[in-house]
Each structure stands twice: as structure tokens, then as C-alpha cells.
PDB file of C-alpha atoms in Angstrom:
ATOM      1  CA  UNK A 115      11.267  59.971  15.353  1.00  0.00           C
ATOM      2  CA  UNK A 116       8.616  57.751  16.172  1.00  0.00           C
ATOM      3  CA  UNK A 117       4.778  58.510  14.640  1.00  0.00           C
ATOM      4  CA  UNK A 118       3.254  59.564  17.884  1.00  0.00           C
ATOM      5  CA  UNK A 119       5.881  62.210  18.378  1.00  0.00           C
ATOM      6  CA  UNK A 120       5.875  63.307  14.830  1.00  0.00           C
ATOM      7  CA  UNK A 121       2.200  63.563  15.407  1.00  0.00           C
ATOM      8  CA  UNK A 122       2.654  65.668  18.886  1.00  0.00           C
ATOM      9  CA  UNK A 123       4.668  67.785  17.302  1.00  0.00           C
ATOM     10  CA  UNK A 124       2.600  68.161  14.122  1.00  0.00           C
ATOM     11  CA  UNK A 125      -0.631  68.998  16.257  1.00  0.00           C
ATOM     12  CA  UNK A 126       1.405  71.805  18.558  1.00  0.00           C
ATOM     13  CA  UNK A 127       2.582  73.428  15.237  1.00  0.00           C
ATOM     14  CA  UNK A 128      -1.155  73.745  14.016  1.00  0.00           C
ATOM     15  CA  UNK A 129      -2.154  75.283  17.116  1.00  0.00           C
ATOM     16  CA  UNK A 130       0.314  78.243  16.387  1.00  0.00           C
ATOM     17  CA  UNK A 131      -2.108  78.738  12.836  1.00  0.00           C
ATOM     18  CA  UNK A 132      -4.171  81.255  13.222  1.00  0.00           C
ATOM     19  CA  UNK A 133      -7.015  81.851  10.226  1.00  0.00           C
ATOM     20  CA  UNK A 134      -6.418  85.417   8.944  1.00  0.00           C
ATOM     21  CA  UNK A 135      -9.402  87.246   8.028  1.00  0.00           C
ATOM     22  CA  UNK A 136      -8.887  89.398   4.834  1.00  0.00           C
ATOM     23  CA  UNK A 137     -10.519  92.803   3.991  1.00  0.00           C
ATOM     24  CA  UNK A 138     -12.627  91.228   1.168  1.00  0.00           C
ATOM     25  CA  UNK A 139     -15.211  89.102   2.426  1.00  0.00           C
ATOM     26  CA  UNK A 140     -16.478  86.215   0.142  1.00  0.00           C
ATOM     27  CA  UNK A 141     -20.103  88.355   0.594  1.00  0.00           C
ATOM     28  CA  UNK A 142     -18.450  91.444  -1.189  1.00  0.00           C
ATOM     29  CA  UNK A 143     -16.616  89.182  -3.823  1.00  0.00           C
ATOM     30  CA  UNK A 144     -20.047  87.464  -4.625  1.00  0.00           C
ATOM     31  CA  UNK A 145     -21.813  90.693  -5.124  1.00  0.00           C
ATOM     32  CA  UNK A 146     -19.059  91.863  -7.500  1.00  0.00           C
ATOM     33  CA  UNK A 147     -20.108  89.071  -9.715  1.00  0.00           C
ATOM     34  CA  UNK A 148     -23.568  88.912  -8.678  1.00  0.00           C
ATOM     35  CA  UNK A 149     -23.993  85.627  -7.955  1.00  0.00           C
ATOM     36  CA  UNK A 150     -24.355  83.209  -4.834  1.00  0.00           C
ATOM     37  CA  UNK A 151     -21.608  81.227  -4.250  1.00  0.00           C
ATOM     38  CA  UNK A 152     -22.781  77.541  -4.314  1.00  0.00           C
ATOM     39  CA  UNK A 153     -21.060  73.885  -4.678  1.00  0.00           C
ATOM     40  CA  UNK A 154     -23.400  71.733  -7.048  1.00  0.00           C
ATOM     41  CA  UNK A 155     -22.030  68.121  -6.134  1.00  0.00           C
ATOM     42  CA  UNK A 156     -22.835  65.788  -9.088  1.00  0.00           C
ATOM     43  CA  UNK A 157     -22.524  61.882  -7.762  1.00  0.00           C
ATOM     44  CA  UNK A 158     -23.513  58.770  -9.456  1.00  0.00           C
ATOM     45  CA  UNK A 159     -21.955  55.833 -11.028  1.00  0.00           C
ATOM     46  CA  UNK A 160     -19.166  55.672 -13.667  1.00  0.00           C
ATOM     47  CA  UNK A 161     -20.808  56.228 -16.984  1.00  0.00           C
ATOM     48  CA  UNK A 162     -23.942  57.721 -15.590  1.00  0.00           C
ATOM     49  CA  UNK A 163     -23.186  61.178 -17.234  1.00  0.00           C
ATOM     50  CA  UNK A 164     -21.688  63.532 -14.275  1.00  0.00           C
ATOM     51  CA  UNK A 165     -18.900  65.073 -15.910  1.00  0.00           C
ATOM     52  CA  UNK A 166     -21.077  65.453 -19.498  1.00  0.00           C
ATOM     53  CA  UNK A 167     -24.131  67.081 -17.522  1.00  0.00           C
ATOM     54  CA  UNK A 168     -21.848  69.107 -15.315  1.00  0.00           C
ATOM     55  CA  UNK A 169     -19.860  70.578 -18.105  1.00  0.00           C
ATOM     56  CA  UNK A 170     -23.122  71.076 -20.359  1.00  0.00           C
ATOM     57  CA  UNK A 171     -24.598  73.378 -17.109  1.00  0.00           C
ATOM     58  CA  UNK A 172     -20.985  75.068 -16.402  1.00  0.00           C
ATOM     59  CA  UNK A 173     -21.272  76.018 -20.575  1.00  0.00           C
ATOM     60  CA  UNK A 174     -24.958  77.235 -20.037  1.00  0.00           C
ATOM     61  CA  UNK A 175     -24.366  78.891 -16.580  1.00  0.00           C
ATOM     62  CA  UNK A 176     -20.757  80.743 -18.540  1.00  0.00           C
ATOM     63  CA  UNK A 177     -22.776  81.701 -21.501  1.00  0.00           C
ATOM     64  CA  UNK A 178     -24.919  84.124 -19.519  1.00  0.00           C
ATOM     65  CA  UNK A 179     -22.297  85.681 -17.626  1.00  0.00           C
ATOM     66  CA  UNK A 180     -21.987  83.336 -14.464  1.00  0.00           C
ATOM     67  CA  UNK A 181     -18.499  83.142 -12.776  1.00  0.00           C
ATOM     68  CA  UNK A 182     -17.984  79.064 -12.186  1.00  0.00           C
ATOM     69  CA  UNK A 183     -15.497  76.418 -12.065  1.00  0.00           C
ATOM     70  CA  UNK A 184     -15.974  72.541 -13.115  1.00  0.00           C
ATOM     71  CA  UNK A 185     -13.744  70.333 -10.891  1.00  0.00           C
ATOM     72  CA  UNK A 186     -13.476  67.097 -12.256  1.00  0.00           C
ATOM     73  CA  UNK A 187     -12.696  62.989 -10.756  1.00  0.00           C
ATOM     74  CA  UNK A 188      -9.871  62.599 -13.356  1.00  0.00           C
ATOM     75  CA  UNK A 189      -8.459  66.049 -13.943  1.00  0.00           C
ATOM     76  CA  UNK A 190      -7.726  66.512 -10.006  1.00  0.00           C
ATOM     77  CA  UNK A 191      -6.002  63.428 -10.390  1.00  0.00           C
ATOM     78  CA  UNK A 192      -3.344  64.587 -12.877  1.00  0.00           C
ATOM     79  CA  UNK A 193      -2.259  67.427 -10.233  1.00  0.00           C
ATOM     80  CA  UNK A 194      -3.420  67.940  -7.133  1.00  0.00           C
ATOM     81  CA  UNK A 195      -4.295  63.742  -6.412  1.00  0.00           C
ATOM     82  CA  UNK A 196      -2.104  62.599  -8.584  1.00  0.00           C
ATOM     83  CA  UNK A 197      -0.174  60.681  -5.657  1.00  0.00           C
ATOM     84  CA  UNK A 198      -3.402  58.785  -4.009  1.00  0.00           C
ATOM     85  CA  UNK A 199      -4.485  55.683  -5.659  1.00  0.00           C
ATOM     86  CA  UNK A 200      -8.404  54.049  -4.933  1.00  0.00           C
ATOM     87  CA  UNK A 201      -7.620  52.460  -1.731  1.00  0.00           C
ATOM     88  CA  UNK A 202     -10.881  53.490   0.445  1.00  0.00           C
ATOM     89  CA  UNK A 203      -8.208  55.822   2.644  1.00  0.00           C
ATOM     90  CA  UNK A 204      -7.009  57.226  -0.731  1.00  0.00           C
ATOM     91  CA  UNK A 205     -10.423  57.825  -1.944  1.00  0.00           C
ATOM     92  CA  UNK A 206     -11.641  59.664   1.162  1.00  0.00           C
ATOM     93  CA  UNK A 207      -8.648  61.977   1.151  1.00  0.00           C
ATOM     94  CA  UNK A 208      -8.886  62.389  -2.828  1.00  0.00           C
ATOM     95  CA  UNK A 209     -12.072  64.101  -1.654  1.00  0.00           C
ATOM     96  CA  UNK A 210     -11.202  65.506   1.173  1.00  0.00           C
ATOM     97  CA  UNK A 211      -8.701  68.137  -1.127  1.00  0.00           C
ATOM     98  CA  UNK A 212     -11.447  68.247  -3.652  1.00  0.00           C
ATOM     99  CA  UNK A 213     -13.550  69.772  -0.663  1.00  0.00           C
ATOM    100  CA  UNK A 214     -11.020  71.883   0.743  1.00  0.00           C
ATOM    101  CA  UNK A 215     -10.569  73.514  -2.957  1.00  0.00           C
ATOM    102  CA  UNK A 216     -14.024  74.138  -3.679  1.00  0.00           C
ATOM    103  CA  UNK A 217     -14.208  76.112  -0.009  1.00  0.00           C
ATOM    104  CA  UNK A 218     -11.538  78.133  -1.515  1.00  0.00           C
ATOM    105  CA  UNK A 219     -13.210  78.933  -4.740  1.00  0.00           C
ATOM    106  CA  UNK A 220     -16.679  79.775  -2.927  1.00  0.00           C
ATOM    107  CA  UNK A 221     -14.803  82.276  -0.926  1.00  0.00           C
ATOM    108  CA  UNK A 222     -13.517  83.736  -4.075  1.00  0.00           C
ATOM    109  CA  UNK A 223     -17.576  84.435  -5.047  1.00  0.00           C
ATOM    110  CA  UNK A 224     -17.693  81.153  -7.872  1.00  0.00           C
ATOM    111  CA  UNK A 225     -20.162  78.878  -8.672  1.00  0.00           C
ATOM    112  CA  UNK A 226     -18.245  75.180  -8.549  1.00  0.00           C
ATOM    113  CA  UNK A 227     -19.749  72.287 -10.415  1.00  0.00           C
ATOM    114  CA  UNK A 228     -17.732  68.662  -8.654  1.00  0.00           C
ATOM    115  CA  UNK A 229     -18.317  65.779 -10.479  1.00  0.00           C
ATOM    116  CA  UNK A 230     -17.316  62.845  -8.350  1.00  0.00           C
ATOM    117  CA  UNK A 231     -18.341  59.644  -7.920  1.00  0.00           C
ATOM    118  CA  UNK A 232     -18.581  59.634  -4.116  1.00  0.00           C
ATOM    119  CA  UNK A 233     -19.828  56.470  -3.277  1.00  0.00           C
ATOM    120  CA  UNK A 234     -21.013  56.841   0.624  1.00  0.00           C
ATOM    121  CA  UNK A 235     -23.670  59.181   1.673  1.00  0.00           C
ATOM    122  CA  UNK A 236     -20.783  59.846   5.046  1.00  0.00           C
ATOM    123  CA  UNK A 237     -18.760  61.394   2.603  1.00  0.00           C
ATOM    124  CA  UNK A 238     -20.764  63.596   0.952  1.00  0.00           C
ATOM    125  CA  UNK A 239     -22.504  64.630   4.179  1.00  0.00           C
ATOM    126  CA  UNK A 240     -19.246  65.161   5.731  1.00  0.00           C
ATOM    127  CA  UNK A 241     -18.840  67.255   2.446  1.00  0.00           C
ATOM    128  CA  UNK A 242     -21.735  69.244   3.271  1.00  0.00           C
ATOM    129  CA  UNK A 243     -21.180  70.053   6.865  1.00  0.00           C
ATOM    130  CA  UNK A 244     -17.665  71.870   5.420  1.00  0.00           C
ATOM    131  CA  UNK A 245     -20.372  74.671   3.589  1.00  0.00           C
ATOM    132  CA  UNK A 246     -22.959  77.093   5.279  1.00  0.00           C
ATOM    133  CA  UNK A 247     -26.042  76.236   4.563  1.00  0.00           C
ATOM    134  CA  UNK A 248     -27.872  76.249   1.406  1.00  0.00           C
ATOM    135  CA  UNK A 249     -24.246  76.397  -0.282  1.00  0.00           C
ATOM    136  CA  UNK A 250     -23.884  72.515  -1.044  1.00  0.00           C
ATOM    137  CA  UNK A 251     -26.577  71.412  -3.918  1.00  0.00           C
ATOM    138  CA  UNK A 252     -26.265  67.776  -4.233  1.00  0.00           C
ATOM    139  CA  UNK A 253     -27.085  66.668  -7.459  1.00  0.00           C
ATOM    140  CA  UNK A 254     -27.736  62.944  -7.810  1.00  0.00           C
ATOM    141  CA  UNK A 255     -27.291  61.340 -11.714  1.00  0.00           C
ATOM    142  CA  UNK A 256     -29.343  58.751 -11.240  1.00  0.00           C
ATOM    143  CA  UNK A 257     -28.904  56.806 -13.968  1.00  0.00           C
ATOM    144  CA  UNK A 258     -29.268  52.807 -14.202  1.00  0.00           C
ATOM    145  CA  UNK A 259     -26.075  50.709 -13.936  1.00  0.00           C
ATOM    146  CA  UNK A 260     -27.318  48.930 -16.869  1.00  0.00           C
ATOM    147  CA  UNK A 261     -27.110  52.175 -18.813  1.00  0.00           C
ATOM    148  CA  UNK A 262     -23.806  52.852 -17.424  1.00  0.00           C
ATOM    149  CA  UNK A 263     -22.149  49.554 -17.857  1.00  0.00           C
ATOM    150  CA  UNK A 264     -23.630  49.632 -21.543  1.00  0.00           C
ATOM    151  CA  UNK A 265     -22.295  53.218 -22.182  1.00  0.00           C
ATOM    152  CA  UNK A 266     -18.871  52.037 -20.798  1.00  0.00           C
ATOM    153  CA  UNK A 267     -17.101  55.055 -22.552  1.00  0.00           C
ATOM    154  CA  UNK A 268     -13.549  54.276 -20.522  1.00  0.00           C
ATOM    155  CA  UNK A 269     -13.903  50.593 -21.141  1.00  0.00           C
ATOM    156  CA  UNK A 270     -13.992  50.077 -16.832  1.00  0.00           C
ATOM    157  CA  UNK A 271     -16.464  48.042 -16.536  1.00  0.00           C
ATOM    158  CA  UNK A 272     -15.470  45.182 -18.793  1.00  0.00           C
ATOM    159  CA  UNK A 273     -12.694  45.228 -16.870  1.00  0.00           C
ATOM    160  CA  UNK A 274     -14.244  45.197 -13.900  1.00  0.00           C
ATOM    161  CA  UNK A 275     -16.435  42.273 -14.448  1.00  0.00           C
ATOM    162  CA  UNK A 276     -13.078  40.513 -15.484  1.00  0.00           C
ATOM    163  CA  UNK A 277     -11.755  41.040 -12.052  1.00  0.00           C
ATOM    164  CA  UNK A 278      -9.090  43.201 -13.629  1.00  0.00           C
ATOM    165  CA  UNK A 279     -10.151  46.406 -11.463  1.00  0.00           C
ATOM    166  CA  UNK A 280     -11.238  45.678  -7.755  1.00  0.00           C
ATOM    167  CA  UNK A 281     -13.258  47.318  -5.560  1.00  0.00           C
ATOM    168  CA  UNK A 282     -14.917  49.107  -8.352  1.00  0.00           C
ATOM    169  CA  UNK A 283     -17.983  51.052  -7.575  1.00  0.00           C
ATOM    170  CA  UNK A 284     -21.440  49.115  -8.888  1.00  0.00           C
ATOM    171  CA  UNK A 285     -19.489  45.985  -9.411  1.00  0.00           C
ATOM    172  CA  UNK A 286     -17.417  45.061  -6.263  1.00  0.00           C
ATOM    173  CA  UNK A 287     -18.201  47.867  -4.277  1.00  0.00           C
ATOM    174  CA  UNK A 288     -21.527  49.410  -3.340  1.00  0.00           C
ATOM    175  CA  UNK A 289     -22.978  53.009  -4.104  1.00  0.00           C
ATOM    176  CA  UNK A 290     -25.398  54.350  -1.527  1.00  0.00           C
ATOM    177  CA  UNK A 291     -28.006  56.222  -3.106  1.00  0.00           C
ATOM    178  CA  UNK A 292     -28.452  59.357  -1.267  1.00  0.00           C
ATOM    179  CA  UNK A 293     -31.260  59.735   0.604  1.00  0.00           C
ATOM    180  CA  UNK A 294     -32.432  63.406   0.056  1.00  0.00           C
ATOM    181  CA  UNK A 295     -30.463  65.192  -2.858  1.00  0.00           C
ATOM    182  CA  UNK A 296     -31.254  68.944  -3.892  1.00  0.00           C
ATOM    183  CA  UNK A 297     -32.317  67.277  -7.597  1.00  0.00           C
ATOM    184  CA  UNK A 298     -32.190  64.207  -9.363  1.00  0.00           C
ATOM    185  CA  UNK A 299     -31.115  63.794 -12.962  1.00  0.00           C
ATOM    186  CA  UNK A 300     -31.199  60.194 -14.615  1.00  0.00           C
ATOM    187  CA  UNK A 301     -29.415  60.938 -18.008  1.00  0.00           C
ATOM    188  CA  UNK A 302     -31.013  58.128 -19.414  1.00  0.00           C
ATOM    189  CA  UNK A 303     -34.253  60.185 -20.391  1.00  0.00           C
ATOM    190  CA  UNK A 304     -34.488  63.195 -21.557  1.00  0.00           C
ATOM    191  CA  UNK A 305     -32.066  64.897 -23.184  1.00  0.00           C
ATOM    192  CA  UNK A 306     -29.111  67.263 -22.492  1.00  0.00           C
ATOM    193  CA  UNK A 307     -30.910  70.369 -23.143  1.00  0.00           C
ATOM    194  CA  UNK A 308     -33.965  69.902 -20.932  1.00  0.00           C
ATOM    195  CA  UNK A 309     -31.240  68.590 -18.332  1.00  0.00           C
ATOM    196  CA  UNK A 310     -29.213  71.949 -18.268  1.00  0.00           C
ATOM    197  CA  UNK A 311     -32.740  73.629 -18.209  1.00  0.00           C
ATOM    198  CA  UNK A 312     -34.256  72.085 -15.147  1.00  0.00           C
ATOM    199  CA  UNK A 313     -30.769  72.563 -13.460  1.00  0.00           C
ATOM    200  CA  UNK A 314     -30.428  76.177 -14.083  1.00  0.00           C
ATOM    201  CA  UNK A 315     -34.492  76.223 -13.604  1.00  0.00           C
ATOM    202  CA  UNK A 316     -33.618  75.011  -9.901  1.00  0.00           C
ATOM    203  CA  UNK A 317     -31.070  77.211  -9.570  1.00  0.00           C
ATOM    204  CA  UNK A 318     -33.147  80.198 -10.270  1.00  0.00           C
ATOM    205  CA  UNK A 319     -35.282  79.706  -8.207  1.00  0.00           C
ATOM    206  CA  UNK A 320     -33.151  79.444  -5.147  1.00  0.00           C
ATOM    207  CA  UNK A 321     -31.954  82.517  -5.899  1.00  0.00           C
ATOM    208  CA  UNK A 322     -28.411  81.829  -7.319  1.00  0.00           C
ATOM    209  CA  UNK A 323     -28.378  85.048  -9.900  1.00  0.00           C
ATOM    210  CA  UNK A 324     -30.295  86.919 -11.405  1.00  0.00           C
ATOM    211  CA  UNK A 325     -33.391  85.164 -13.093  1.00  0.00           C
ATOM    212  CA  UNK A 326     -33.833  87.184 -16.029  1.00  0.00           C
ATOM    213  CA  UNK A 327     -30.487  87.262 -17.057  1.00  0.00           C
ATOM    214  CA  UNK A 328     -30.369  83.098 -17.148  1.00  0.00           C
ATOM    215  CA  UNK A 329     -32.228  81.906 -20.136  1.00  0.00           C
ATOM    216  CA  UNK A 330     -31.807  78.658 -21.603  1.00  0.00           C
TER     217      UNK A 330
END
């Protein structure tokens, strides 16, 4: 079968899928836990502290009786990714399912912390237009690739700068800053605690639960 029938065919199958709308709404299922469901997408460089800060707020935000979920670059990797590599096609599909996951889990009423590097600002925006507004909170971790390549804690980028790993983000490849994120974090000053506090600070006051039961 050539590709352009197999792709025919593929597209008049999806036309016979028809989204089923269920009894529970993700408004009802939200109110159950009290809570707005919201994606907080943490992006920055290797090293610069997304997966630390993210699980730091998830611990914080389950603490006080939030329901979330942290869905993390290397964990989705070991299951759901685990057959794309880091070619740029790879890496855009790698988030694609990340997406498509997190829409799931906001239906179900959660907060979901991502912690991705997700180098282009088309991605993440592409990201974004997949969420009704005021649902995606991107969260840049600004921190300096100096910081980062001295923290190093997978050992990447001497590799990296030994040619060993190509088209590495901050090295071979570029990461475009974005250009108006929800909040900014650069994990470089400050520490952890008042992190997690201006994070759940912010999300108070859009409203994401209940302000006086969140105290940090």
C-alpha cells in the first residue's frame, strides 16, 4: 500500500470518530475538588531547575489538599515516548503526547505541573492554543546557561561541548526565550522556599483554589 493511500484511508477512518460527550463535565469534576484546572508549563534549559521547582510546588500545592500531577521530560520517556529519540520531528511529537495527556488530566479537574525543556516559543504556543484560556500558565526558569552548564547534574553538557551529544539545546541548538510568560523564576537567586511561595502566591491570586486554605 503506498503512503498516500494509507494516508486516504487513515483520514476517512477519523472522520467516522465522533467526540463523545460524557455526563461529568470537567466543570463538575473541578468543583468536586475545588480547584481550577490549570497546566503550569515549566521551560528552560537543562540544569536550570524545572523538574526540582516543579516538584517542590506539586509537594506544596499536595500538602494543602490540591489534586495535581507532575509530568516530567525523562519519566514520559520511559513509557509513553519511550520510542522517539531527539530528532527535531521526534521532539515535537514527544510533546505533542505530553500535550494531549495533560488535556486529559485537566478534564479530569487536576492541576498538571510539565516540566519540559521546549525549546521554540511555536511549540509552546501551539501548546497553548490546545487549552481554553487562562488554563496554560507558562512558567519560564530563567536561569543562566552558565549556572546550568556549571550545575551539570546529568553530566550533558560536558558532553555536549565534546561533540558527543548534537543538537543539544544551549550548545548546538538555540532556546528562544519566550516572549511573555505567566512568571519568571531564575533558580539561581533566591531560594526554593520563596520560589514555591511566589508560585503558589501567583496562583492565588488568579483564583486557582481557595486562598486561605494555601499557606506556605
Amino acid at each position: 500500500m503506498s503512503a498516500r493511500l494509507a494516508k486516504s484511508r487513515l483520514n476517512e477512518e477519523q472522520n467516522n470518530i465522533v467526540w463523545h460527550e460524557h455526563a461529568i463535565s470537567q466543570q463538575m469534576r473541578a468543583a468536586q475538588k475545588g480547584q481550577q484546572p490549570l497546566l503550569l508549563w515549566f521551560t528552560g534549559l537543562s540544569g536550570s531547575g524545572k523538574s526540582t521547582l516543579a516538584g517542590a510546588l506539586e509537594k506544596a500545592l499536595f500538602d494543602t489538599g490540591a489534586h495535581t500531577y507532575l509530568l516530567d521530560g525523562d519519566n514520559v520517556r520511559h513509557g509513553l515516548c519511550q520510542d522517539l529519540g531527539f530528532s527535531e520531528q521526534d521532539r515535537n511529537e514527544n510533546l505533542r503526547r505530553v500535550a494531549e495527556v495533560a488535556k486529559l488530566m485537566l478534564d479530569s479537574g487536576l492541576i498538571v505541573l510539565s516540566a519540559f525543556i521546549s525549546p521554540t516559543r511555536e511549540e509552546r504556543e501551539n501548546i497553548r492554543a490546545m487549552f481554553s484560556p487562562g488554563q496554560f500558565i507558562e512558567i519560564y526558569v530563567s536561569t543562566p546557561l552558565a549556572v546550568c552548564e556549571q550545575r551539570d547534574p546529568k553530566g550533558l553538557y560536558v558532553k555536549a561541548r565534546k561533540g558527543e551529544i548534537g543538537n543539544f539545546t544551549g550548545i548546538s541548538a538555540p532556546y528562544e526565550e519566550p516572549e511573555a510568560p505567566e512568571l519568571t523564576i531564575d533558580t539561581s537567586k533566591g531560594n526554593i522556599d520563596s520560589q514555591v511561595k511566589a508560585l503558589v502566591d501567583y496562583l492565588s491570586a488568579i483564583g486557582a483554589f481557595g486562598v486561605n486554605d494555601y499557606q506556605i
